[in-house]
Short mmCIF file of C-alpha atoms in Angstrom, two decimals:
data_model
loop_
_atom_site.label_atom_id
_atom_site.label_comp_id
_atom_site.label_asym_id
_atom_site.label_seq_id
_atom_site.Cartn_x
_atom_site.Cartn_y
_atom_site.Cartn_z
CA MET A 1 -3.99 -93.61 -0.03
CA VAL A 2 -6.80 -91.73 -1.77
CA THR A 3 -5.78 -88.56 -3.60
CA VAL A 4 -8.07 -85.89 -5.04
CA TYR A 5 -7.14 -83.48 -7.80
CA THR A 6 -9.48 -80.74 -8.99
CA CYS A 7 -9.06 -79.73 -12.62
CA GLN A 8 -9.22 -76.08 -13.67
CA ASN A 9 -12.83 -76.52 -14.82
CA GLY A 10 -13.98 -78.12 -11.54
CA VAL A 11 -13.94 -81.81 -12.49
CA ARG A 12 -12.54 -83.84 -9.61
CA ILE A 13 -10.23 -86.81 -10.20
CA VAL A 14 -10.09 -89.25 -7.28
CA SER A 15 -7.46 -91.96 -7.43
CA GLU A 16 -6.40 -94.83 -5.22
CA GLU A 17 -3.24 -96.66 -6.17
CA ILE A 18 -3.21 -100.39 -5.44
CA PRO A 19 0.14 -101.44 -6.95
CA HIS A 20 -0.16 -105.17 -6.27
CA VAL A 21 -3.12 -105.64 -8.66
CA ARG A 22 -3.07 -105.74 -12.46
CA SER A 23 -6.43 -104.10 -13.09
CA ILE A 24 -7.89 -100.62 -13.36
CA SER A 25 -11.45 -99.63 -12.48
CA VAL A 26 -12.60 -96.21 -13.60
CA GLY A 27 -15.97 -94.54 -13.19
CA ILE A 28 -17.51 -91.26 -14.32
CA TRP A 29 -19.78 -90.19 -11.46
CA VAL A 30 -22.41 -87.57 -12.23
CA GLY A 31 -24.48 -85.81 -9.57
CA ALA A 32 -27.64 -86.32 -11.61
CA GLY A 33 -30.40 -88.74 -10.66
CA SER A 34 -34.11 -89.19 -11.11
CA ARG A 35 -35.04 -87.01 -8.12
CA PHE A 36 -33.66 -83.93 -9.89
CA GLU A 37 -35.93 -84.39 -12.93
CA MET A 38 -38.96 -82.26 -13.68
CA PRO A 39 -42.20 -84.32 -13.82
CA GLU A 40 -42.20 -84.27 -17.61
CA GLU A 41 -38.56 -85.44 -17.58
CA ASN A 42 -39.19 -88.50 -15.42
CA GLY A 43 -36.88 -91.26 -16.64
CA ILE A 44 -34.61 -89.10 -18.79
CA THR A 45 -31.53 -89.58 -16.57
CA HIS A 46 -31.81 -93.34 -16.99
CA PHE A 47 -32.53 -93.00 -20.73
CA ILE A 48 -29.37 -90.92 -21.17
CA GLU A 49 -27.42 -93.65 -19.39
CA HIS A 50 -28.63 -96.06 -22.07
CA MET A 51 -28.04 -93.69 -24.98
CA LEU A 52 -24.38 -93.05 -24.15
CA PHE A 53 -23.74 -96.65 -25.22
CA LYS A 54 -25.49 -96.25 -28.59
CA GLY A 55 -22.78 -94.67 -30.70
CA THR A 56 -20.50 -91.65 -30.99
CA LYS A 57 -19.15 -89.61 -33.90
CA THR A 58 -16.39 -92.20 -34.40
CA ARG A 59 -17.72 -95.42 -32.84
CA SER A 60 -20.93 -97.36 -33.34
CA ALA A 61 -22.66 -99.14 -30.46
CA ARG A 62 -21.25 -102.42 -31.78
CA GLN A 63 -17.71 -101.01 -31.92
CA ILE A 64 -17.92 -99.82 -28.29
CA ALA A 65 -18.95 -103.32 -27.20
CA GLU A 66 -16.35 -105.03 -29.42
CA GLU A 67 -13.47 -102.86 -28.19
CA PHE A 68 -14.12 -103.85 -24.58
CA ASP A 69 -14.68 -107.50 -25.48
CA ARG A 70 -11.41 -107.49 -27.45
CA ILE A 71 -9.39 -106.39 -24.42
CA GLY A 72 -11.27 -108.63 -21.97
CA GLY A 73 -12.74 -105.64 -20.17
CA GLU A 74 -16.10 -104.79 -18.68
CA ILE A 75 -18.17 -101.65 -19.24
CA ASN A 76 -21.52 -100.77 -17.69
CA ALA A 77 -23.53 -98.01 -16.04
CA PHE A 78 -26.32 -97.43 -13.53
CA THR A 79 -28.73 -94.68 -12.56
CA SER A 80 -29.98 -94.05 -9.04
CA LYS A 81 -32.25 -91.42 -7.54
CA GLU A 82 -29.32 -89.07 -6.90
CA ASN A 83 -26.47 -89.97 -9.25
CA THR A 84 -25.38 -91.76 -12.42
CA CYS A 85 -22.20 -93.74 -12.98
CA TYR A 86 -20.51 -94.96 -16.18
CA TYR A 87 -17.75 -97.39 -15.33
CA ALA A 88 -15.24 -99.85 -16.75
CA LYS A 89 -12.78 -102.43 -15.47
CA VAL A 90 -9.79 -103.49 -17.57
CA LEU A 91 -6.24 -104.78 -17.31
CA ASP A 92 -3.93 -101.99 -16.20
CA HIS A 93 -2.20 -101.61 -19.59
CA HIS A 94 -5.60 -100.95 -21.20
CA GLY A 95 -6.47 -98.16 -18.75
CA GLU A 96 -5.91 -95.26 -21.16
CA LEU A 97 -7.98 -96.94 -23.88
CA ALA A 98 -10.86 -97.53 -21.44
CA VAL A 99 -10.81 -93.88 -20.35
CA SER A 100 -10.68 -92.74 -23.99
CA ILE A 101 -13.77 -94.78 -24.88
CA LEU A 102 -15.68 -93.54 -21.83
CA ALA A 103 -14.75 -89.95 -22.70
CA ASP A 104 -15.86 -90.48 -26.30
CA MET A 105 -19.23 -91.75 -25.07
CA PHE A 106 -19.51 -88.90 -22.57
CA PHE A 107 -18.70 -86.05 -24.96
CA ASN A 108 -19.42 -87.33 -28.47
CA SER A 109 -22.58 -89.45 -28.36
CA THR A 110 -24.72 -88.64 -31.40
CA PHE A 111 -28.20 -89.55 -30.09
CA ASP A 112 -29.14 -90.77 -33.56
CA GLY A 113 -32.89 -90.85 -34.21
CA ASN A 114 -32.97 -94.53 -35.16
CA GLU A 115 -30.97 -95.47 -32.07
CA LEU A 116 -33.28 -93.33 -29.92
CA ASP A 117 -36.32 -95.21 -31.20
CA LYS A 118 -34.71 -98.62 -30.68
CA GLU A 119 -33.49 -97.82 -27.19
CA ARG A 120 -36.84 -96.31 -26.26
CA GLN A 121 -38.33 -99.75 -26.94
CA VAL A 122 -35.57 -101.43 -24.94
CA VAL A 123 -36.29 -99.23 -21.89
CA LEU A 124 -40.01 -99.82 -22.32
CA GLU A 125 -39.30 -103.56 -22.12
CA GLU A 126 -37.29 -102.88 -18.96
CA ILE A 127 -40.28 -101.03 -17.48
CA LEU A 128 -42.64 -103.86 -18.43
CA MET A 129 -40.24 -106.41 -16.95
CA SER A 130 -40.21 -104.50 -13.67
CA GLU A 131 -44.00 -104.25 -13.63
CA ASP A 132 -44.31 -107.97 -14.36
CA ALA A 133 -42.13 -108.80 -11.34
CA PRO A 134 -44.27 -108.22 -8.22
CA ASP A 135 -41.20 -108.26 -5.97
CA ASP A 136 -39.90 -105.23 -7.92
CA ASP A 137 -43.24 -103.52 -8.45
CA VAL A 138 -44.19 -103.63 -4.77
CA HIS A 139 -41.15 -101.47 -3.91
CA GLU A 140 -41.82 -99.06 -6.76
CA GLN A 141 -45.39 -98.56 -5.55
CA LEU A 142 -44.13 -98.13 -1.99
CA TRP A 143 -42.09 -95.07 -2.99
CA ARG A 144 -45.19 -93.61 -4.63
CA VAL A 145 -46.99 -93.96 -1.29
CA MET A 146 -44.12 -92.41 0.67
CA TYR A 147 -43.57 -89.41 -1.61
CA PRO A 148 -46.69 -88.96 -3.78
CA THR A 149 -45.93 -85.37 -4.80
CA ASP A 150 -42.13 -85.45 -5.06
CA ALA A 151 -39.77 -86.75 -7.73
CA LEU A 152 -38.26 -89.06 -5.11
CA GLY A 153 -41.43 -91.12 -5.35
CA LEU A 154 -41.31 -91.47 -9.14
CA PRO A 155 -39.72 -94.46 -10.91
CA ILE A 156 -36.11 -94.16 -12.05
CA LEU A 157 -37.07 -95.84 -15.34
CA GLY A 158 -39.78 -93.29 -16.10
CA THR A 159 -43.06 -94.19 -17.78
CA ASN A 160 -44.20 -95.04 -21.27
CA THR A 161 -45.71 -91.54 -21.52
CA THR A 162 -42.56 -89.62 -20.58
CA LEU A 163 -40.32 -92.01 -22.50
CA SER A 164 -42.17 -91.24 -25.73
CA THR A 165 -41.29 -87.54 -25.48
CA PHE A 166 -37.49 -87.82 -25.23
CA THR A 167 -35.56 -86.52 -28.24
CA ALA A 168 -31.95 -85.62 -28.96
CA ASP A 169 -32.80 -82.00 -28.07
CA THR A 170 -34.37 -82.86 -24.70
CA ILE A 171 -31.41 -85.11 -23.89
CA CYS A 172 -28.84 -82.44 -24.74
CA ASN A 173 -30.79 -79.83 -22.82
CA TYR A 174 -30.87 -82.04 -19.71
CA MET A 175 -27.16 -82.85 -19.98
CA GLU A 176 -26.30 -79.17 -20.33
CA LYS A 177 -28.20 -78.49 -17.11
CA HIS A 178 -26.78 -81.34 -15.04
CA TYR A 179 -23.58 -82.72 -16.63
CA CYS A 180 -21.54 -79.66 -15.68
CA PRO A 181 -17.86 -80.00 -14.64
CA GLU A 182 -18.33 -79.29 -10.94
CA ASN A 183 -20.94 -82.05 -10.86
CA ILE A 184 -18.52 -84.68 -12.22
CA VAL A 185 -16.13 -86.98 -10.35
CA ILE A 186 -13.76 -89.33 -12.17
CA SER A 187 -12.82 -92.14 -9.79
CA VAL A 188 -10.02 -94.57 -10.63
CA ALA A 189 -8.58 -97.39 -8.53
CA GLY A 190 -6.02 -100.10 -9.15
CA ASN A 191 -2.54 -100.04 -10.65
CA VAL A 192 -2.84 -96.33 -11.39
CA THR A 193 0.03 -94.54 -13.15
CA LYS A 194 0.84 -90.85 -13.47
CA ASP A 195 0.36 -91.12 -17.23
CA LEU A 196 -3.19 -92.42 -16.75
CA LEU A 197 -4.09 -89.52 -14.44
CA LEU A 198 -2.66 -87.03 -16.93
CA HIS A 199 -4.69 -88.71 -19.67
CA ILE A 200 -7.88 -88.35 -17.60
CA GLU A 201 -7.15 -84.68 -16.95
CA LYS A 202 -6.48 -84.08 -20.65
CA LEU A 203 -9.84 -85.57 -21.63
CA PHE A 204 -12.05 -84.19 -18.84
CA GLY A 205 -10.22 -81.19 -17.39
CA SER A 206 -11.00 -78.44 -19.87
CA TYR A 207 -14.61 -78.68 -21.06
CA GLU A 208 -16.71 -75.69 -20.05
CA ARG A 209 -19.83 -75.32 -17.96
CA SER A 210 -22.93 -74.68 -20.02
CA LYS A 211 -24.85 -71.45 -19.54
CA LYS A 212 -27.90 -73.67 -18.93
CA ALA A 213 -26.31 -75.40 -15.93
CA VAL A 214 -28.47 -75.42 -12.80
CA GLU A 215 -27.76 -76.04 -9.14
CA THR A 216 -29.39 -79.21 -7.83
CA THR A 217 -31.54 -78.42 -4.83
CA LEU A 218 -32.83 -80.83 -2.22
CA THR A 219 -36.55 -80.84 -1.61
CA ASN A 220 -36.64 -82.32 1.92
CA PRO A 221 -39.93 -84.03 1.03
CA ALA A 222 -42.40 -84.94 3.75
CA PHE A 223 -42.97 -88.66 4.34
CA HIS A 224 -46.53 -89.88 3.83
CA SER A 225 -48.08 -92.85 5.58
CA GLY A 226 -50.63 -94.79 3.59
CA LYS A 227 -51.40 -98.04 1.86
CA PHE A 228 -51.30 -99.27 -1.74
CA VAL A 229 -52.94 -102.55 -2.73
CA LYS A 230 -52.82 -104.20 -6.15
CA GLU A 231 -54.80 -107.33 -6.97
CA ARG A 232 -52.81 -109.77 -9.11
CA ASP A 233 -53.18 -113.41 -10.03
CA VAL A 234 -49.94 -114.62 -8.43
CA GLU A 235 -48.99 -117.54 -6.24
CA GLN A 236 -47.48 -115.33 -3.53
CA SER A 237 -48.46 -112.04 -1.95
CA HIS A 238 -45.73 -109.41 -1.67
CA LEU A 239 -45.57 -106.98 1.25
CA ALA A 240 -43.34 -103.94 1.66
CA ILE A 241 -43.44 -101.68 4.73
CA SER A 242 -41.44 -98.48 5.08
CA TYR A 243 -40.72 -95.99 7.86
CA PRO A 244 -39.11 -92.55 7.48
CA ALA A 245 -35.46 -92.59 8.48
CA ILE A 246 -32.28 -90.51 8.29
CA GLY A 247 -30.25 -89.21 5.36
CA VAL A 248 -26.76 -90.25 4.34
CA MET A 249 -25.17 -87.16 5.94
CA ASP A 250 -26.61 -87.91 9.39
CA PRO A 251 -23.93 -88.74 12.01
CA LYS A 252 -26.15 -91.60 13.23
CA LEU A 253 -25.80 -93.46 9.91
CA ASN A 254 -23.71 -96.33 11.33
CA SER A 255 -26.21 -96.75 14.15
CA PHE A 256 -28.99 -96.96 11.56
CA ILE A 257 -27.13 -99.63 9.59
CA ALA A 258 -26.55 -101.60 12.79
CA LEU A 259 -30.25 -101.37 13.66
CA ASN A 260 -31.18 -102.62 10.20
CA ASN A 261 -28.84 -105.60 10.56
CA ILE A 262 -30.42 -106.52 13.88
CA VAL A 263 -34.01 -106.21 12.66
CA GLY A 264 -33.79 -107.84 9.25
CA GLY A 265 -30.46 -107.34 7.53
CA ASN A 266 -29.04 -110.86 7.82
CA MET A 267 -29.79 -114.49 8.65
CA SER A 268 -29.49 -114.02 12.41
CA SER A 269 -31.82 -110.99 12.42
CA ARG A 270 -35.07 -110.82 14.36
CA LEU A 271 -37.29 -110.97 11.28
CA PHE A 272 -35.43 -113.80 9.54
CA GLN A 273 -35.41 -115.92 12.65
CA GLU A 274 -39.03 -115.25 13.61
CA VAL A 275 -40.73 -115.22 10.20
CA ARG A 276 -38.71 -117.86 8.39
CA GLU A 277 -36.87 -120.05 10.88
CA GLU A 278 -39.40 -120.24 13.71
CA ARG A 279 -42.70 -120.06 11.77
CA GLY A 280 -41.78 -121.05 8.22
CA LEU A 281 -43.96 -118.29 6.82
CA ALA A 282 -41.67 -117.08 4.04
CA TYR A 283 -38.64 -117.93 2.00
CA THR A 284 -37.76 -114.25 1.49
CA ILE A 285 -37.87 -111.83 4.41
CA TYR A 286 -35.46 -108.95 4.98
CA SER A 287 -35.07 -105.26 5.77
CA TYR A 288 -32.82 -102.60 4.26
CA GLN A 289 -31.95 -98.94 4.62
CA SER A 290 -32.19 -96.29 1.88
CA CYS A 291 -30.30 -93.10 2.62
CA TYR A 292 -30.34 -89.99 0.44
CA ALA A 293 -28.87 -86.54 0.99
CA ASP A 294 -31.82 -85.23 2.99
CA VAL A 295 -34.14 -88.15 3.80
CA GLY A 296 -34.07 -91.90 4.23
CA ALA A 297 -36.26 -94.95 4.62
CA PHE A 298 -36.24 -98.16 6.63
CA THR A 299 -37.99 -100.84 4.59
CA ILE A 300 -39.12 -104.40 5.29
CA TYR A 301 -40.05 -106.85 2.55
CA GLY A 302 -41.54 -110.32 2.68
CA SER A 303 -43.43 -112.66 0.36
CA THR A 304 -45.62 -115.61 1.26
CA ASN A 305 -48.55 -117.59 -0.12
CA ASN A 306 -51.75 -115.60 -0.39
CA GLN A 307 -53.45 -117.36 2.54
CA GLN A 308 -50.63 -116.51 4.97
CA LEU A 309 -50.20 -112.82 4.15
CA SER A 310 -52.07 -111.54 7.21
CA ILE A 311 -50.18 -113.94 9.49
CA MET A 312 -46.83 -112.80 8.09
CA HIS A 313 -47.85 -109.15 8.40
CA ASP A 314 -48.89 -109.66 12.03
CA THR A 315 -45.64 -111.46 12.78
CA ILE A 316 -43.61 -108.58 11.33
CA ASN A 317 -45.62 -106.06 13.38
CA ASP A 318 -45.19 -108.14 16.54
CA THR A 319 -41.44 -108.34 15.97
CA LEU A 320 -41.18 -104.59 15.49
CA GLN A 321 -43.33 -103.97 18.57
CA LYS A 322 -40.92 -106.03 20.70
CA VAL A 323 -38.03 -103.94 19.38
CA ARG A 324 -39.96 -100.75 20.20
CA LEU A 325 -40.84 -101.87 23.73
CA ASN A 326 -37.72 -103.76 24.77
CA GLY A 327 -34.97 -102.45 22.53
CA ILE A 328 -32.08 -104.67 21.48
CA THR A 329 -29.63 -106.78 23.46
CA ASP A 330 -25.94 -106.17 24.12
CA THR A 331 -25.11 -109.31 22.17
CA GLU A 332 -27.12 -108.15 19.16
CA LEU A 333 -25.37 -104.79 19.19
CA PHE A 334 -21.91 -106.35 19.47
CA ASN A 335 -22.61 -108.81 16.65
CA ALA A 336 -24.07 -106.09 14.43
CA LYS A 337 -20.97 -103.92 14.85
CA GLU A 338 -18.63 -106.80 14.07
CA GLN A 339 -20.72 -107.70 11.03
CA LEU A 340 -20.59 -104.08 9.89
CA LYS A 341 -16.81 -103.99 10.17
CA GLY A 342 -16.43 -107.30 8.40
CA SER A 343 -18.71 -106.45 5.49
CA PHE A 344 -17.09 -103.03 5.10
CA VAL A 345 -13.52 -104.33 4.96
CA LEU A 346 -14.32 -107.42 2.86
CA GLY A 347 -16.30 -105.23 0.48
CA LEU A 348 -13.13 -103.33 -0.42
CA GLU A 349 -11.24 -106.31 -1.78
CA GLY A 350 -11.65 -105.38 -5.47
CA THR A 351 -10.69 -102.34 -7.54
CA ASN A 352 -14.30 -101.82 -8.62
CA SER A 353 -15.54 -101.56 -5.03
CA ARG A 354 -12.73 -99.14 -4.18
CA MET A 355 -13.54 -97.02 -7.21
CA SER A 356 -17.22 -96.97 -6.27
CA ARG A 357 -16.59 -96.07 -2.64
CA ASN A 358 -14.24 -93.23 -3.54
CA GLY A 359 -16.52 -91.88 -6.26
CA ARG A 360 -19.53 -91.80 -3.95
CA ASN A 361 -17.58 -90.30 -1.07
CA GLU A 362 -16.22 -87.48 -3.21
CA LEU A 363 -19.55 -86.77 -4.90
CA ILE A 364 -21.63 -86.88 -1.69
CA HIS A 365 -19.29 -86.01 1.17
CA GLY A 366 -16.31 -84.36 -0.49
CA SER A 367 -14.04 -86.26 1.90
CA HIS A 368 -12.39 -89.66 2.36
CA LYS A 369 -11.95 -91.52 5.62
CA SER A 370 -9.45 -94.29 6.17
CA ILE A 371 -10.49 -97.84 7.01
CA ASP A 372 -9.30 -97.32 10.59
CA GLU A 373 -11.43 -94.17 10.92
CA ILE A 374 -14.52 -95.99 9.66
CA ILE A 375 -13.95 -98.91 12.03
CA SER A 376 -13.47 -96.48 14.92
CA GLU A 377 -16.80 -94.82 14.07
CA ILE A 378 -18.54 -98.21 13.99
CA ASP A 379 -17.07 -99.02 17.41
CA GLU A 380 -18.67 -95.81 18.73
CA VAL A 381 -22.17 -97.05 17.94
CA SER A 382 -23.88 -97.33 21.31
CA MET A 383 -27.08 -98.73 22.77
CA ASP A 384 -28.35 -95.21 23.43
CA LYS A 385 -27.84 -94.17 19.80
CA VAL A 386 -29.64 -97.25 18.47
CA ASN A 387 -32.50 -96.87 20.96
CA GLU A 388 -32.89 -93.23 19.92
CA LEU A 389 -33.31 -94.35 16.32
CA ILE A 390 -35.76 -97.11 17.28
CA HIS A 391 -38.07 -94.58 18.87
CA SER A 392 -37.72 -91.94 16.15
CA ILE A 393 -38.14 -94.35 13.22
CA LEU A 394 -40.59 -96.99 14.44
CA SER A 395 -42.97 -94.62 16.22
CA VAL A 396 -44.36 -93.28 12.92
CA ASP A 397 -47.22 -94.87 10.98
CA PRO A 398 -45.60 -96.62 8.01
CA ALA A 399 -46.22 -96.63 4.29
CA ILE A 400 -47.40 -100.05 3.05
CA SER A 401 -47.52 -101.65 -0.38
CA ILE A 402 -49.14 -105.03 -1.08
CA ILE A 403 -49.43 -107.01 -4.31
CA GLY A 404 -51.21 -110.36 -4.36
CA GLN A 405 -54.34 -112.35 -4.94
CA GLY A 406 -57.32 -111.54 -2.75
CA VAL A 407 -55.42 -108.86 -0.84
CA LYS A 408 -57.09 -105.99 1.02
#
């Protein structure tokens, strides 16, 4: 049973009690991601995620790490294009301590100048690491092709140029705009007690909305076809192809996920079987869906030796053309739906996955469906719905990104 309580200031507390476990997973979900940044702010959401671990008025960065190590807990965070999450997993009797540390980081981080400079270098190394990895860089460049004039196409990590401008003042200004109470969800799952929920409300339920707070608005950016090519001295060429798709609120979402599974989402998919198993053209070949509040993307990625790039690309296009012309089979649809149900249910085995699911659902949808309701919706995926998506998604000229040696 998932319960939602809204504090007097607008912070929502979502809890799911799982009494047979001895752990607690708690996450602070913030409706702030890289797509809501101004161009000059690119990367600041991710930088703030780093800086909240770098010391508070009462704890140093080392003390934060040592406190969680001492109790055998885990603490981490991530930034996406639409939200940020700070989360921890601990034994149930350490739940209040974990929440207290997260709240201290959230409200009392000092953004010390020396720590800012050190972490700026750390994030720069993260950017360089991503650029050095062609299998990461090819996707980053793909988003630039798809959305060249929108923040959705900019890197979550930011750039060296924007990173160099971030100060304690710019961080605080951004947080005052986006870290407002109604934009915060505290999600907790596991052996949850009433005392823990009261502790969360005490820490998060009374802080006030800043006068600088802004409403996040969706831009509904237009998808752009096009091609990016980067010459690099690498052993393999990396290819990413993307088509415009649907957003996370679209009622056809389950049909989209099923289509992705059939095309390239698993080992029995069309692309895996044709590109890898039948022709031996690649070790890595797959597709995936990206769904945001207003737009989405269907992306295919493969890597192969430089001499075989054009063959692999042709094979991918041929496979997609067969899907466009002939659709999918009844067996493929049945298997995709069963796989969807299996991965969904098995993915909820841990407290961390439950916490994440509930946090996202509350932040994005403001509602929570039961497992039976989700399975029933998957069962309703039909051939007509999938075929409709095939024609709407795969009929558009794609965006393409290629990194390799001797590529054109």
